[in-house]
mmCIF file of C-alpha atoms in Angstrom:
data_model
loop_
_atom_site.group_PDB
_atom_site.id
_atom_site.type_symbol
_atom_site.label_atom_id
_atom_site.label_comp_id
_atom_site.label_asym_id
_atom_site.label_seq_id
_atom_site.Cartn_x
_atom_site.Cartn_y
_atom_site.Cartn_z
ATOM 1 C CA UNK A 1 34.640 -4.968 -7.906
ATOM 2 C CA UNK A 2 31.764 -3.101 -9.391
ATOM 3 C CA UNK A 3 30.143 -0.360 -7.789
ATOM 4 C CA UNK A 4 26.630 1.789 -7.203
ATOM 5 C CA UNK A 5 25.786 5.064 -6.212
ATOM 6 C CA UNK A 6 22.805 5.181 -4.097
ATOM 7 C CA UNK A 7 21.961 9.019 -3.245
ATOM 8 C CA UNK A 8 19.096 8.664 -0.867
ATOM 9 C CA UNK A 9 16.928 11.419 0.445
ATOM 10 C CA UNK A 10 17.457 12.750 4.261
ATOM 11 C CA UNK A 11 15.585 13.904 6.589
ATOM 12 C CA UNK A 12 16.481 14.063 10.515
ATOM 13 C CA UNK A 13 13.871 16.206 12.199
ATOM 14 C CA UNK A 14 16.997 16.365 15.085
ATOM 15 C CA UNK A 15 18.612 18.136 12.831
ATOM 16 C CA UNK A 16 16.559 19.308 9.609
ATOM 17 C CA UNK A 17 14.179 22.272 8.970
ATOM 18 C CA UNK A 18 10.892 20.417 9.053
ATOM 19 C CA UNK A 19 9.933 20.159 5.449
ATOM 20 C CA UNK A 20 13.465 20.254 4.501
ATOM 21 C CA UNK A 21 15.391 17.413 2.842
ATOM 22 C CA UNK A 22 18.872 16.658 1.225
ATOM 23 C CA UNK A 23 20.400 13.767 -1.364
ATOM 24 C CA UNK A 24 23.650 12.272 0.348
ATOM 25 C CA UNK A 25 25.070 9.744 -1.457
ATOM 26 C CA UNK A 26 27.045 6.572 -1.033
ATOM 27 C CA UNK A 27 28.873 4.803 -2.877
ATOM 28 C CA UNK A 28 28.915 0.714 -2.371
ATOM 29 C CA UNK A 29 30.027 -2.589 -3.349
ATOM 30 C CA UNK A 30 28.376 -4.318 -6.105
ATOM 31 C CA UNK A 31 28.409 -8.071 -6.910
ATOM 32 C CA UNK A 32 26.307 -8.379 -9.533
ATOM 33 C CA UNK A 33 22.579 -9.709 -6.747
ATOM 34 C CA UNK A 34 21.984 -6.818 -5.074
ATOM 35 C CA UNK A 35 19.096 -5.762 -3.849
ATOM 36 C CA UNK A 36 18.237 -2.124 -2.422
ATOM 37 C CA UNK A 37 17.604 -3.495 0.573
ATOM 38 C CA UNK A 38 21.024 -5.191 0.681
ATOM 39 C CA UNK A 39 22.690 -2.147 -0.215
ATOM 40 C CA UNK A 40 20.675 0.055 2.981
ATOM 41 C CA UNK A 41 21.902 -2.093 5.210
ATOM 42 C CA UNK A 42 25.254 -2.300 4.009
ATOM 43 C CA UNK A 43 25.061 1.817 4.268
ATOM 44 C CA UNK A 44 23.605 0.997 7.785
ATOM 45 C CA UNK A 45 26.093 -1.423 9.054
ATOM 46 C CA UNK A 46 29.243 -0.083 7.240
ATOM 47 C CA UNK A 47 29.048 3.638 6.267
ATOM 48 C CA UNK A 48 26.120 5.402 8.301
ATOM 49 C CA UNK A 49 24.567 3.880 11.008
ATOM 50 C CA UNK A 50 22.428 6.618 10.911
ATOM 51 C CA UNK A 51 20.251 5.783 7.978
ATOM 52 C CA UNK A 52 16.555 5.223 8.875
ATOM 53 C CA UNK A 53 14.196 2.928 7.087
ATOM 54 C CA UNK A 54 11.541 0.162 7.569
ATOM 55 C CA UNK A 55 11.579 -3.279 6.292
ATOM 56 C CA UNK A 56 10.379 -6.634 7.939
ATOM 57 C CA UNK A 57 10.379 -9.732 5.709
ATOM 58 C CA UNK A 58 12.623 -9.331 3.174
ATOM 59 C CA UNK A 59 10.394 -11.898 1.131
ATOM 60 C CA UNK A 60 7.884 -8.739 -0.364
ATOM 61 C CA UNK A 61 5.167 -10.127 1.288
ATOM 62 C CA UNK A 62 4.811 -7.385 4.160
ATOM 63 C CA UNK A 63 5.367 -4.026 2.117
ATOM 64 C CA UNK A 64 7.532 -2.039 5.106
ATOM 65 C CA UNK A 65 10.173 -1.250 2.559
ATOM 66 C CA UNK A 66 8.078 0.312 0.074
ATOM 67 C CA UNK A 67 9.999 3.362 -1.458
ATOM 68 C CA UNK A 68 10.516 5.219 -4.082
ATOM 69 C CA UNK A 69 13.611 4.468 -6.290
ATOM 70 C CA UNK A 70 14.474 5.422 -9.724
ATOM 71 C CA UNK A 71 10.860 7.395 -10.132
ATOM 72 C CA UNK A 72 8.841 4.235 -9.237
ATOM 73 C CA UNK A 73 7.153 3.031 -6.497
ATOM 74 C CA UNK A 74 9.073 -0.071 -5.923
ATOM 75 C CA UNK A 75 9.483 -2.570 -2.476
ATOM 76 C CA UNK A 76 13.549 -2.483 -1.770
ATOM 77 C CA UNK A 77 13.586 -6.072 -0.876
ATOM 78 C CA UNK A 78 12.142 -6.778 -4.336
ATOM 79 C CA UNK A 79 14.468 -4.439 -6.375
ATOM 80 C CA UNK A 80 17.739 -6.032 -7.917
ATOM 81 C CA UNK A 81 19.654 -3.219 -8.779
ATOM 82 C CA UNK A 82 21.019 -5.056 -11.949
ATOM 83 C CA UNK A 83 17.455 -4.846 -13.144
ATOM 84 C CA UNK A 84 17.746 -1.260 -12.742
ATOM 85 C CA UNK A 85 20.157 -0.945 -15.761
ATOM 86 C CA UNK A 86 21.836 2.000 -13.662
ATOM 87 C CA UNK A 87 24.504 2.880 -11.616
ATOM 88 C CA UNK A 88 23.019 5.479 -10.198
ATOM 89 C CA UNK A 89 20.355 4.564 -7.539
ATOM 90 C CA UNK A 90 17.676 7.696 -6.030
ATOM 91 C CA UNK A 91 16.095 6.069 -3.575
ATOM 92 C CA UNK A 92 13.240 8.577 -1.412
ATOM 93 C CA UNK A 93 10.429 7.784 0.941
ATOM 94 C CA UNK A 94 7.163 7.304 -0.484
ATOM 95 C CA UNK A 95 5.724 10.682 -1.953
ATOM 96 C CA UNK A 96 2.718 12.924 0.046
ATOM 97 C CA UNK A 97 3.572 11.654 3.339
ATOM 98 C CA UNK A 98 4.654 12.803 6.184
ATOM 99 C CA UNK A 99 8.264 11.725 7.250
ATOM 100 C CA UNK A 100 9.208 10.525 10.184
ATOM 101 C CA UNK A 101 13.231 10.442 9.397
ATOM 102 C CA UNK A 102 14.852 9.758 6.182
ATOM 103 C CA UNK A 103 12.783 6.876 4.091
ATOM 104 C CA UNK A 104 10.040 6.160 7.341
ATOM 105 C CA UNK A 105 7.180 7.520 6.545
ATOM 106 C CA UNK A 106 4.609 8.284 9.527
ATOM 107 C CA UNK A 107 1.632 5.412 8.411
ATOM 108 C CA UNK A 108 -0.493 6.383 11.118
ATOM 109 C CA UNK A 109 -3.610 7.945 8.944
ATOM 110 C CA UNK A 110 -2.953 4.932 6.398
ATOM 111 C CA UNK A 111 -3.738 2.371 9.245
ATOM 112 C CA UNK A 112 -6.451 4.671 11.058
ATOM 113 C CA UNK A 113 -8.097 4.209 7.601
ATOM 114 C CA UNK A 114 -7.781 0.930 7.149
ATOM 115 C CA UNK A 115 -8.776 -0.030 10.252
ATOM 116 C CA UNK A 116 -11.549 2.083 9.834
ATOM 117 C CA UNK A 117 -13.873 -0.298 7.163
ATOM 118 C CA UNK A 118 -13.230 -3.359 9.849
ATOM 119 C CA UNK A 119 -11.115 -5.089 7.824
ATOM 120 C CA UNK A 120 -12.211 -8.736 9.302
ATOM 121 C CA UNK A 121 -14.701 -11.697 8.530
ATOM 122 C CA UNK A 122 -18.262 -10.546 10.427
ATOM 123 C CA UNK A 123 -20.551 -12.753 11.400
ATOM 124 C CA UNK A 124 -24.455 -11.926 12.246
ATOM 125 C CA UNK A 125 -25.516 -15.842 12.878
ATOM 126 C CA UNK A 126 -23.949 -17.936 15.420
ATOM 127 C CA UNK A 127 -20.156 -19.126 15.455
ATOM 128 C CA UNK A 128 -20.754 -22.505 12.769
ATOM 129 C CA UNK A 129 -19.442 -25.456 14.364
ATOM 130 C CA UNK A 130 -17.234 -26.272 11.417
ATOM 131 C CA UNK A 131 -15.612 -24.013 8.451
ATOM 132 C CA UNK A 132 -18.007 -22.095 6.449
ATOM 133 C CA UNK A 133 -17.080 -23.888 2.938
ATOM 134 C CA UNK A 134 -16.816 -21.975 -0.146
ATOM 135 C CA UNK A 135 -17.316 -22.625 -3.995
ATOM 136 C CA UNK A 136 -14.156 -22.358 -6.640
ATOM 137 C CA UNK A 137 -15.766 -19.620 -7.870
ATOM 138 C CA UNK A 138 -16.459 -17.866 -4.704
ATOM 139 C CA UNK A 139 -13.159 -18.035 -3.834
ATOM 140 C CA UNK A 140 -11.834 -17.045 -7.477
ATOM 141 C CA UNK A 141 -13.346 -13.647 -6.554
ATOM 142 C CA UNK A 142 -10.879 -13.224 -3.468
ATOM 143 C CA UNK A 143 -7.803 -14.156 -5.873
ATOM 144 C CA UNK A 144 -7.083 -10.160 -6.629
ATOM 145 C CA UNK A 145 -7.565 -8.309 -3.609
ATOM 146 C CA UNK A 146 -6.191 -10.646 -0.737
ATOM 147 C CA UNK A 147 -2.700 -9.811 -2.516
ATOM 148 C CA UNK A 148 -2.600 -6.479 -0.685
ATOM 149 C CA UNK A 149 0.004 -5.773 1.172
ATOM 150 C CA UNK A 150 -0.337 -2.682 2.787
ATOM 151 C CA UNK A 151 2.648 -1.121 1.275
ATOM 152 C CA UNK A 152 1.156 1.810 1.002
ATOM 153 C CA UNK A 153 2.139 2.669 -2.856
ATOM 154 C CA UNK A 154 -1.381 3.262 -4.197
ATOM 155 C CA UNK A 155 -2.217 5.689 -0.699
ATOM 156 C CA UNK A 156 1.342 7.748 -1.853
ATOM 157 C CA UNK A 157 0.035 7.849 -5.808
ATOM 158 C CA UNK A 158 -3.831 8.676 -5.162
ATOM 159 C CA UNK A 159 -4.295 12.888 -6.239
ATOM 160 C CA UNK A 160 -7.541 12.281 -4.332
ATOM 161 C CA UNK A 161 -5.691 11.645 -0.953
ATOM 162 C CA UNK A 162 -3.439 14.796 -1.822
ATOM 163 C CA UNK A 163 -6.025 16.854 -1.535
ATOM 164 C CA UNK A 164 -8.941 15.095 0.611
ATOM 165 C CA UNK A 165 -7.249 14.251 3.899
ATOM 166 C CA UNK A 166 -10.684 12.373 4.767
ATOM 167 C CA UNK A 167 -10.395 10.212 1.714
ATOM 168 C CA UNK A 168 -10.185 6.665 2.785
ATOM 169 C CA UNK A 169 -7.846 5.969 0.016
ATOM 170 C CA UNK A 170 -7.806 3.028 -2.152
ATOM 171 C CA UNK A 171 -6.338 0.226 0.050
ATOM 172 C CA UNK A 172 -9.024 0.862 2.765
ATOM 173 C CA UNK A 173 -11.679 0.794 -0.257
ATOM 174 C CA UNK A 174 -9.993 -2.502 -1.661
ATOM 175 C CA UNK A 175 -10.496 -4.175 1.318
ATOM 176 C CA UNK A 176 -13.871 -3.610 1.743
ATOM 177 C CA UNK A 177 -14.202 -5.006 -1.880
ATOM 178 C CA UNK A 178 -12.629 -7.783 -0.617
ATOM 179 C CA UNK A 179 -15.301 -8.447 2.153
ATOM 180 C CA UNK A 180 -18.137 -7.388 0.208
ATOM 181 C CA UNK A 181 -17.307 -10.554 -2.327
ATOM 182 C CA UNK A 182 -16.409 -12.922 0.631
ATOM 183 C CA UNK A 183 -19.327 -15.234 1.098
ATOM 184 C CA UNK A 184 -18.928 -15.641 4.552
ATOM 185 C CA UNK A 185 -18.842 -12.345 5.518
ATOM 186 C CA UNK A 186 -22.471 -10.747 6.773
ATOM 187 C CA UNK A 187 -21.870 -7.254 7.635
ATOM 188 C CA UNK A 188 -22.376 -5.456 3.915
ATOM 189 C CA UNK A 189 -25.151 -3.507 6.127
ATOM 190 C CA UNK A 190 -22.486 -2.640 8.822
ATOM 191 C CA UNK A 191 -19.616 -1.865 6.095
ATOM 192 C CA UNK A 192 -21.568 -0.090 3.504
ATOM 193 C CA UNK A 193 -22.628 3.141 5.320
ATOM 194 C CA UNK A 194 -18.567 3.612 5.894
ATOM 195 C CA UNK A 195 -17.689 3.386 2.254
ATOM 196 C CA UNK A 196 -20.832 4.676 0.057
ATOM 197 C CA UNK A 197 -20.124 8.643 0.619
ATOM 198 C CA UNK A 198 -18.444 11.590 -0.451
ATOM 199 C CA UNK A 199 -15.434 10.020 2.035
ATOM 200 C CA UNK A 200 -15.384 6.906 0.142
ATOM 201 C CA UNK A 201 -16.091 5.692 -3.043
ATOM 202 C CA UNK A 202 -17.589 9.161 -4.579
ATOM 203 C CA UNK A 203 -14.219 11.005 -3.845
ATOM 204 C CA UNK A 204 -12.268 8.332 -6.325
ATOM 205 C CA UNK A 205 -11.777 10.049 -10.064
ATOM 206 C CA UNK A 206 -10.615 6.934 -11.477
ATOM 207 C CA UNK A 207 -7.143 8.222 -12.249
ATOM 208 C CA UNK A 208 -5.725 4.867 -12.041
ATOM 209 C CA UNK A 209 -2.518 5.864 -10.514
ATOM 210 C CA UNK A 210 -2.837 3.214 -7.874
ATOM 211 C CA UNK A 211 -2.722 0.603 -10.681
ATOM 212 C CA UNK A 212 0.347 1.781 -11.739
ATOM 213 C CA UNK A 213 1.910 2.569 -8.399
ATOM 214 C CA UNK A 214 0.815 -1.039 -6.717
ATOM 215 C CA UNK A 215 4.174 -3.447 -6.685
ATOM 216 C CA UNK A 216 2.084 -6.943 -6.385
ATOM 217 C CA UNK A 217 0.329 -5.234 -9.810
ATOM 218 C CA UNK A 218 -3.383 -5.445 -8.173
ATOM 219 C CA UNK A 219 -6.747 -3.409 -9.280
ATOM 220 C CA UNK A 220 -7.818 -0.917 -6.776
ATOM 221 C CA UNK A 221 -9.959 0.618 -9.465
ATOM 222 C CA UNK A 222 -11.806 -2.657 -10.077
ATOM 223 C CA UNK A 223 -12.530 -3.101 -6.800
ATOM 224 C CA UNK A 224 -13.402 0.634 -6.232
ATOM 225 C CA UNK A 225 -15.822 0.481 -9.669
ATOM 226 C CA UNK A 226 -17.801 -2.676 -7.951
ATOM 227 C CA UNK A 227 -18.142 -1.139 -4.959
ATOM 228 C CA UNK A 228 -19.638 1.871 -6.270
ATOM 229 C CA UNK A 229 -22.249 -0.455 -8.733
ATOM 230 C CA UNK A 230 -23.063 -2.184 -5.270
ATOM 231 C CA UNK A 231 -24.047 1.155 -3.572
ATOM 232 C CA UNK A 232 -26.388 1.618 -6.588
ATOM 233 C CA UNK A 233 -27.902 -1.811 -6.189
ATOM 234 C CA UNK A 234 -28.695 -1.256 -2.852
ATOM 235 C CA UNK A 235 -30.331 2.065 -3.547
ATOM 236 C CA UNK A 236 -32.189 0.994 -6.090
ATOM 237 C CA UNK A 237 -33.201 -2.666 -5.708
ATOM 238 C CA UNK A 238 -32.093 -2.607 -1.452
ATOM 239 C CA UNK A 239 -29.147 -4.754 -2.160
ATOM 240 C CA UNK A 240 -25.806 -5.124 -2.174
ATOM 241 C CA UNK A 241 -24.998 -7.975 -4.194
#
C-alpha cells in the first residue's frame, strides 16, 4: 500500500520552551481518498494519541480544522492529499497566533472581535408579527459574505493584525458588511461607531492577503472597501446607505 509522510509541527507547552516548536513526522497508510483530517486521526488513534488539533464537522462548513499545510491556508477536512501531488505533507497551525498545543490555536481575541461588531439581526421597531420579506436582489447582496466560516485564515494572513493587536481584523469587518447590506437589520447607527476608526476599517491597507488565504474563496476586501464608502456617506450626506 502507498504511503505519506505527514511532518506536523509540535508544540506541548508541558513540555516545550514557550515559543519553541519541532517537525515530527509520521509516516501513514495511503489509499488513494485521504484527507488530512483522515490521516490526524489515524496519527491520533494509531501512532500518537498525543496529537492535538480541532475539527468539528468534517463537512468544511465550520472551519475548526483550518491549518496550514503545504504553505497554504487550507481546512484539513477539505484537503485530499492526492490533490496535493506530494508525498510529503507539512502540516502547522495557522500562522501569528498564539498556540495552545500543537495545531490549536488559542481563538480567543478572534471571537472577542467578532463578537465585538454584534454580529446579529437588530431591530429598533417592534418584533413584526410575521417574517420581514426580502427582494431577490436584497438577498443577492448577502450571497458573498454569509459564506464565512470563521476559520480564521484571513485573521492568520492580515499584516495589519500582525502588528495592530486592536485591529478588528477582516472577518469581524466582513460581518458587519454583511449587516450593513441586510435589509432587515436597523442598527447601522449602533454598528457604525465600532467599525469607522483607526481600529476598524482605516487600519486595512488593502493587501488582499485575506482573499488569498480564505478557503470558501470570499472578498473581505470588498466588503471592507463598502464599508469604508459607507462611513463617507454618512459623513458627508448623514447616511449610511
Amino acid at each position: 500500500m502507498r504511503t505519506v509522510t505527514f511532518h506536523i509541527k509540535r508544540y506541548d507547552p508541558a513540555h516545550d520552551a514557550e515559543g519553541s516548536t519541532r517537525v515530527q513526522s509520521y509516516e501513514i497508510p495511503h489509499a488513494g481518498q485521504l484527507t488530512v483530517l483522515e490521516g490526524l486521526f489515524y496519527i491520533q488513534e494509531n501512532l500518537d494519541a498525543s496529537l492535538a488539533f480541532r475539527y468539528c464537522c468534517r463537512a468544511s462548513i465550520c472551519g475548526s480544522c483550518a491549518m496550514y499545510i503545504n504553505g497554504r491556508y487550507r481546512l484539513a477536512c477539505q484537503t485530499n492529499v492526492l490533490h496535493l501531488h506530494t508525498d510529503e505533507v507539512r502540516i502547522e497551525p495557522l500562522p501569528h497566533m498564539p498556540l495552545v498545543k500543537d495545531l490549536v490555536c488559542d481563538m480567543t481575541d478572534f471571537f472577542a472581535k467578532y463578537e465585538y461588531i454584534r454580529p446579529w439581526l437588530m431591530r429598533s421597531s417592534e418584533a413584526p408579527a410575521k417574517e420581514i420579506l426580502q427582494s431577490p436582489a436584497d438577498r443577492h447582496k448577502l450571497n458573498m459574505p454569509i459564506d464565512c466560516i470563521l476559520c480564521g485564515c484571513c485573521y492568520s494572513s492580515c499584516p495589519s493584525v500582525w502588528g495592530e493587536d486592536h485591529y478588528l481584523g477582516p472577518h469581524a469587518l466582513l460581518w458587519a458588511y454583511r449587516f450593513e447590506v441586510d435589509s432587515r437589520d436597523e442598527a447601522r447607527k449602533e454598528r457604525l461607531p465600532m467599525w469607522d476608526n483607526e481600529r476598524g476599517v482605516y487600519r486595512r491597507h488593502t493587501i488582499t492577503n485575506c482573499i488569498e488565504a480564505c478557503p470558501k474563496e470570499l472578498n473581505p476586501t470588498e466588503g471592507i472597501q463598502w464599508l469604508k464608502m459607507a462611513a463617507v456617506r454618512r459623513r458627508l450626506f448623514g447616511k449610511s446607505r
